[in-house]
mmCIF file with all atom_site columns, C-alpha atoms in Angstrom:
data_model
loop_
_atom_site.group_PDB
_atom_site.id
_atom_site.type_symbol
_atom_site.label_atom_id
_atom_site.label_alt_id
_atom_site.label_comp_id
_atom_site.label_asym_id
_atom_site.label_entity_id
_atom_site.label_seq_id
_atom_site.pdbx_PDB_ins_code
_atom_site.Cartn_x
_atom_site.Cartn_y
_atom_site.Cartn_z
_atom_site.occupancy
_atom_site.B_iso_or_equiv
_atom_site.pdbx_formal_charge
_atom_site.auth_seq_id
_atom_site.auth_comp_id
_atom_site.auth_asym_id
_atom_site.auth_atom_id
_atom_site.pdbx_PDB_model_num
ATOM 1  C CA . UNK A 1 1  ? 89.684  129.346 16.845 1.00 50.00 ? 247 UNK A CA 1
ATOM 2  C CA . UNK A 1 2  ? 88.456  126.655 14.350 1.00 54.00 ? 248 UNK A CA 1
ATOM 3  C CA . UNK A 1 3  ? 88.792  123.368 15.280 1.00 55.00 ? 249 UNK A CA 1
ATOM 4  C CA . UNK A 1 4  ? 88.464  120.408 12.879 1.00 59.00 ? 250 UNK A CA 1
ATOM 5  C CA . UNK A 1 5  ? 88.455  117.130 13.654 1.00 56.00 ? 251 UNK A CA 1
ATOM 6  C CA . UNK A 1 6  ? 89.846  115.165 11.107 1.00 56.00 ? 252 UNK A CA 1
ATOM 7  C CA . UNK A 1 7  ? 88.745  111.120 10.878 1.00 59.00 ? 253 UNK A CA 1
ATOM 8  C CA . UNK A 1 8  ? 92.339  109.652 9.276  1.00 60.00 ? 254 UNK A CA 1
ATOM 9  C CA . UNK A 1 9  ? 95.222  110.034 11.509 1.00 53.00 ? 255 UNK A CA 1
ATOM 10 C CA . UNK A 1 10 ? 97.524  112.719 10.458 1.00 56.00 ? 256 UNK A CA 1
ATOM 11 C CA . UNK A 1 11 ? 100.709 110.784 10.462 1.00 53.00 ? 257 UNK A CA 1
ATOM 12 C CA . UNK A 1 12 ? 102.404 108.316 7.896  1.00 52.00 ? 258 UNK A CA 1
ATOM 13 C CA . UNK A 1 13 ? 104.247 105.069 8.941  1.00 54.00 ? 259 UNK A CA 1
ATOM 14 C CA . UNK A 1 14 ? 106.680 102.247 7.333  1.00 61.00 ? 260 UNK A CA 1
ATOM 15 C CA . UNK A 1 15 ? 103.652 99.919  6.823  1.00 66.00 ? 261 UNK A CA 1
ATOM 16 C CA . UNK A 1 16 ? 101.759 101.684 4.529  1.00 66.00 ? 262 UNK A CA 1
ATOM 17 C CA . UNK A 1 17 ? 98.831  100.385 5.575  1.00 68.00 ? 263 UNK A CA 1
ATOM 18 C CA . UNK A 1 18 ? 99.922  97.010  5.909  1.00 69.00 ? 264 UNK A CA 1
ATOM 19 C CA . UNK A 1 19 ? 100.085 95.188  8.664  1.00 70.00 ? 265 UNK A CA 1
ATOM 20 C CA . UNK A 1 20 ? 102.624 96.396  10.766 1.00 72.00 ? 266 UNK A CA 1
ATOM 21 C CA . UNK A 1 21 ? 104.596 92.977  11.613 1.00 77.00 ? 267 UNK A CA 1
ATOM 22 C CA . UNK A 1 22 ? 108.319 92.523  11.416 1.00 78.00 ? 268 UNK A CA 1
ATOM 23 C CA . UNK A 1 23 ? 109.513 90.353  8.854  1.00 81.00 ? 269 UNK A CA 1
ATOM 24 C CA . UNK A 1 24 ? 111.556 87.638  9.087  1.00 87.00 ? 270 UNK A CA 1
ATOM 25 C CA . UNK A 1 25 ? 114.638 89.477  7.738  1.00 87.00 ? 271 UNK A CA 1
ATOM 26 C CA . UNK A 1 26 ? 114.282 92.356  9.899  1.00 85.00 ? 272 UNK A CA 1
ATOM 27 C CA . UNK A 1 27 ? 113.950 89.611  13.053 1.00 88.00 ? 273 UNK A CA 1
ATOM 28 C CA . UNK A 1 28 ? 117.495 88.238  11.312 1.00 91.00 ? 274 UNK A CA 1
ATOM 29 C CA . UNK A 1 29 ? 119.079 91.624  11.041 1.00 90.00 ? 275 UNK A CA 1
ATOM 30 C CA . UNK A 1 30 ? 118.074 92.222  14.583 1.00 89.00 ? 276 UNK A CA 1
ATOM 31 C CA . UNK A 1 31 ? 120.025 89.037  15.862 1.00 90.00 ? 277 UNK A CA 1
ATOM 32 C CA . UNK A 1 32 ? 122.468 89.704  13.971 1.00 90.00 ? 278 UNK A CA 1
ATOM 33 C CA . UNK A 1 33 ? 123.103 93.300  15.563 1.00 89.00 ? 279 UNK A CA 1
ATOM 34 C CA . UNK A 1 34 ? 122.234 91.924  18.964 1.00 86.00 ? 280 UNK A CA 1
ATOM 35 C CA . UNK A 1 35 ? 124.933 89.058  19.089 1.00 85.00 ? 281 UNK A CA 1
ATOM 36 C CA . UNK A 1 36 ? 127.554 91.852  18.015 1.00 85.00 ? 282 UNK A CA 1
ATOM 37 C CA . UNK A 1 37 ? 126.646 94.183  20.488 1.00 81.00 ? 283 UNK A CA 1
ATOM 38 C CA . UNK A 1 38 ? 126.662 91.157  23.151 1.00 74.00 ? 284 UNK A CA 1
ATOM 39 C CA . UNK A 1 39 ? 130.264 90.531  21.753 1.00 77.00 ? 285 UNK A CA 1
ATOM 40 C CA . UNK A 1 40 ? 131.156 93.882  21.924 1.00 75.00 ? 286 UNK A CA 1
ATOM 41 C CA . UNK A 1 41 ? 130.460 94.358  25.553 1.00 76.00 ? 287 UNK A CA 1
ATOM 42 C CA . UNK A 1 42 ? 133.139 91.761  27.151 1.00 75.00 ? 288 UNK A CA 1
ATOM 43 C CA . UNK A 1 43 ? 132.661 89.583  30.217 1.00 76.00 ? 289 UNK A CA 1
ATOM 44 C CA . UNK A 1 44 ? 131.613 92.216  32.840 1.00 82.00 ? 290 UNK A CA 1
ATOM 45 C CA . UNK A 1 45 ? 128.532 93.084  30.768 1.00 80.00 ? 291 UNK A CA 1
ATOM 46 C CA . UNK A 1 46 ? 126.733 89.612  31.397 1.00 79.00 ? 292 UNK A CA 1
ATOM 47 C CA . UNK A 1 47 ? 127.297 89.983  35.574 1.00 84.00 ? 293 UNK A CA 1
ATOM 48 C CA . UNK A 1 48 ? 126.032 93.516  35.416 1.00 84.00 ? 294 UNK A CA 1
ATOM 49 C CA . UNK A 1 49 ? 123.009 92.094  33.719 1.00 83.00 ? 295 UNK A CA 1
ATOM 50 C CA . UNK A 1 50 ? 122.965 89.660  36.673 1.00 87.00 ? 296 UNK A CA 1
ATOM 51 C CA . UNK A 1 51 ? 123.628 92.284  39.180 1.00 89.00 ? 297 UNK A CA 1
ATOM 52 C CA . UNK A 1 52 ? 120.347 94.381  37.209 1.00 88.00 ? 298 UNK A CA 1
ATOM 53 C CA . UNK A 1 53 ? 118.256 90.985  37.407 1.00 88.00 ? 299 UNK A CA 1
ATOM 54 C CA . UNK A 1 54 ? 118.829 90.898  41.018 1.00 87.00 ? 300 UNK A CA 1
ATOM 55 C CA . UNK A 1 55 ? 118.461 94.550  42.087 1.00 89.00 ? 301 UNK A CA 1
ATOM 56 C CA . UNK A 1 56 ? 114.983 93.891  40.139 1.00 88.00 ? 302 UNK A CA 1
ATOM 57 C CA . UNK A 1 57 ? 113.999 91.170  42.210 1.00 84.00 ? 303 UNK A CA 1
ATOM 58 C CA . UNK A 1 58 ? 114.811 92.952  45.584 1.00 87.00 ? 304 UNK A CA 1
ATOM 59 C CA . UNK A 1 59 ? 113.057 95.555  44.999 1.00 89.00 ? 305 UNK A CA 1
ATOM 60 C CA . UNK A 1 60 ? 110.132 93.764  44.384 1.00 89.00 ? 306 UNK A CA 1
ATOM 61 C CA . UNK A 1 61 ? 110.115 91.301  46.774 1.00 91.00 ? 307 UNK A CA 1
ATOM 62 C CA . UNK A 1 62 ? 112.497 92.234  49.535 1.00 91.00 ? 308 UNK A CA 1
ATOM 63 C CA . UNK A 1 63 ? 110.794 90.512  52.975 1.00 94.00 ? 309 UNK A CA 1
ATOM 64 C CA . UNK A 1 64 ? 110.937 87.588  50.320 1.00 93.00 ? 310 UNK A CA 1
ATOM 65 C CA . UNK A 1 65 ? 115.029 87.869  50.110 1.00 91.00 ? 311 UNK A CA 1
ATOM 66 C CA . UNK A 1 66 ? 115.624 88.873  53.531 1.00 93.00 ? 312 UNK A CA 1
ATOM 67 C CA . UNK A 1 67 ? 113.506 85.623  54.696 1.00 95.00 ? 313 UNK A CA 1
ATOM 68 C CA . UNK A 1 68 ? 115.109 83.626  52.120 1.00 95.00 ? 314 UNK A CA 1
ATOM 69 C CA . UNK A 1 69 ? 118.519 84.792  53.073 1.00 95.00 ? 315 UNK A CA 1
ATOM 70 C CA . UNK A 1 70 ? 118.194 84.016  57.001 1.00 97.00 ? 316 UNK A CA 1
ATOM 71 C CA . UNK A 1 71 ? 116.659 80.826  56.236 1.00 97.00 ? 317 UNK A CA 1
ATOM 72 C CA . UNK A 1 72 ? 120.099 79.760  54.190 1.00 97.00 ? 318 UNK A CA 1
ATOM 73 C CA . UNK A 1 73 ? 122.251 80.817  56.997 1.00 97.00 ? 319 UNK A CA 1
ATOM 74 C CA . UNK A 1 74 ? 120.305 79.170  58.990 1.00 97.00 ? 320 UNK A CA 1
ATOM 75 C CA . UNK A 1 75 ? 120.877 76.257  56.851 1.00 96.00 ? 321 UNK A CA 1
ATOM 76 C CA . UNK A 1 76 ? 124.246 76.670  57.114 1.00 96.00 ? 322 UNK A CA 1
ATOM 77 C CA . UNK A 1 77 ? 125.046 77.290  60.604 1.00 96.00 ? 323 UNK A CA 1
ATOM 78 C CA . UNK A 1 78 ? 122.351 73.813  61.305 1.00 95.00 ? 324 UNK A CA 1
ATOM 79 C CA . UNK A 1 79 ? 124.781 71.502  58.544 1.00 94.00 ? 325 UNK A CA 1
ATOM 80 C CA . UNK A 1 80 ? 127.729 72.629  60.291 1.00 93.00 ? 326 UNK A CA 1
ATOM 81 C CA . UNK A 1 81 ? 127.007 72.014  63.516 1.00 92.00 ? 327 UNK A CA 1
ATOM 82 C CA . UNK A 1 82 ? 126.027 68.405  62.630 1.00 91.00 ? 328 UNK A CA 1
ATOM 83 C CA . UNK A 1 83 ? 129.555 68.322  61.391 1.00 88.00 ? 329 UNK A CA 1
ATOM 84 C CA . UNK A 1 84 ? 131.214 68.746  64.929 1.00 77.00 ? 330 UNK A CA 1
#
């Protein structure tokens, strides 16, 4: 088996040796595309994104979330007991 390592990469990129940064025109086209996609998803998409974010928060900090829920419930009971 003959193994030879090449000093240069064997793949080609769209930057052709230049900087691989995005251009303002590309960013504008991406923003337009994202806006159209967001409009086509409807009202439920925002609710699903919020639920996904909440799921991520609870997944990373379950003890903190449980403590905050109990604190909020205790504060509501305390405030309602003051009203009576």
